Amino acid sequence: MEKRLEVSNNLNKNTKLNMYDKVIPYNNKLAPLYIRNSLFTLLPEGIEHIYVIGIGSNLINGDSLGPFVGTLLKNLYPGHLTVLGSLQTPIDATNVPEISRLNLPNNSFIIAIDSVLGNPKIVNSIVVRNGSVLPGAGLGHDLPPIGDCSVMGVVLENDPSVENSLFYTNLNLIYTMALQISRGISLTVRQYFNYPSDQPILL
């Protein structure tokens, strides 16, 4: 949960979103298409493999978005998509350094997934951002950044008084966000690597 403070502070400070930031209501029926379109603007040419790193805990509702996405995408497009972090094997502040030291092949692209606290105006939204997530930085932890881009679910308002609410965050909200993000990434992989249009979006 510690990493969330830094990321959410960034969302609050940036009242004017960056050029590549995309804020998408989590329950928008077209959210997967918007996520795909945003990721396409960030994917360089020549990428041969995409890694999805789902950051979060499988013990706290509001922190489980990353592991949910990892579980949904696991074993999908194995030739072009590798998932690290799932409900079975979560990635949190204790093992982020180990993940960051992995030697990935050239021409790889990393999408980091995380749940965050944010400005009340964008709570219950999905934010696609160019750049990495900074786990633990808000509480002074010296953890390495993760991701070439990040897809974040804004699950609660950035207010210290509601931080404990992460334990009781509506799991349907988290799961719906995870489905939307997973479908968006699936569409991205399917289109970028020219899979047939009848290839399932999710298994």
PDB file of C-alpha atoms in Angstrom, residues 2 93 96-98 100-101 134-145:
ATOM      1  CA  GLU A   2       2.915   2.381   0.615  1.00  0.00           C
ATOM      2  CA  ALA A  93       7.052  -3.539  -2.183  1.00  0.00           C
ATOM      3  CA  VAL A  96       9.730  -5.057  -6.598  1.00  0.00           C
ATOM      4  CA  PRO A  97      13.558  -4.757  -6.427  1.00  0.00           C
ATOM      5  CA  GLU A  98      13.898  -8.364  -7.547  1.00  0.00           C
ATOM      6  CA  SER A 100      13.390  -4.572 -11.477  1.00  0.00           C
ATOM      7  CA  ARG A 101      16.673  -6.477 -11.805  1.00  0.00           C
ATOM      8  CA  LEU A 134       7.333   4.614  -8.389  1.00  0.00           C
ATOM      9  CA  PRO A 135       6.614   2.035  -5.674  1.00  0.00           C
ATOM     10  CA  GLY A 136       7.165   3.321  -2.154  1.00  0.00           C
ATOM     11  CA  ALA A 137       8.638   6.696  -3.065  1.00  0.00           C
ATOM     12  CA  GLY A 138       5.939   8.622  -1.213  1.00  0.00           C
ATOM     13  CA  LEU A 139       7.095   7.170   2.116  1.00  0.00           C
ATOM     14  CA  GLY A 140      10.805   7.522   1.402  1.00  0.00           C
ATOM     15  CA  HIS A 141      11.457   3.991   0.169  1.00  0.00           C
ATOM     16  CA  ASP A 142      14.242   3.783  -2.387  1.00  0.00           C
ATOM     17  CA  LEU A 143      12.544   1.376  -4.764  1.00  0.00           C
ATOM     18  CA  PRO A 144      13.187   1.387  -8.508  1.00  0.00           C
ATOM     19  CA  PRO A 145      10.584   2.625 -10.976  1.00  0.00           C
TER      20      PRO A 145
END
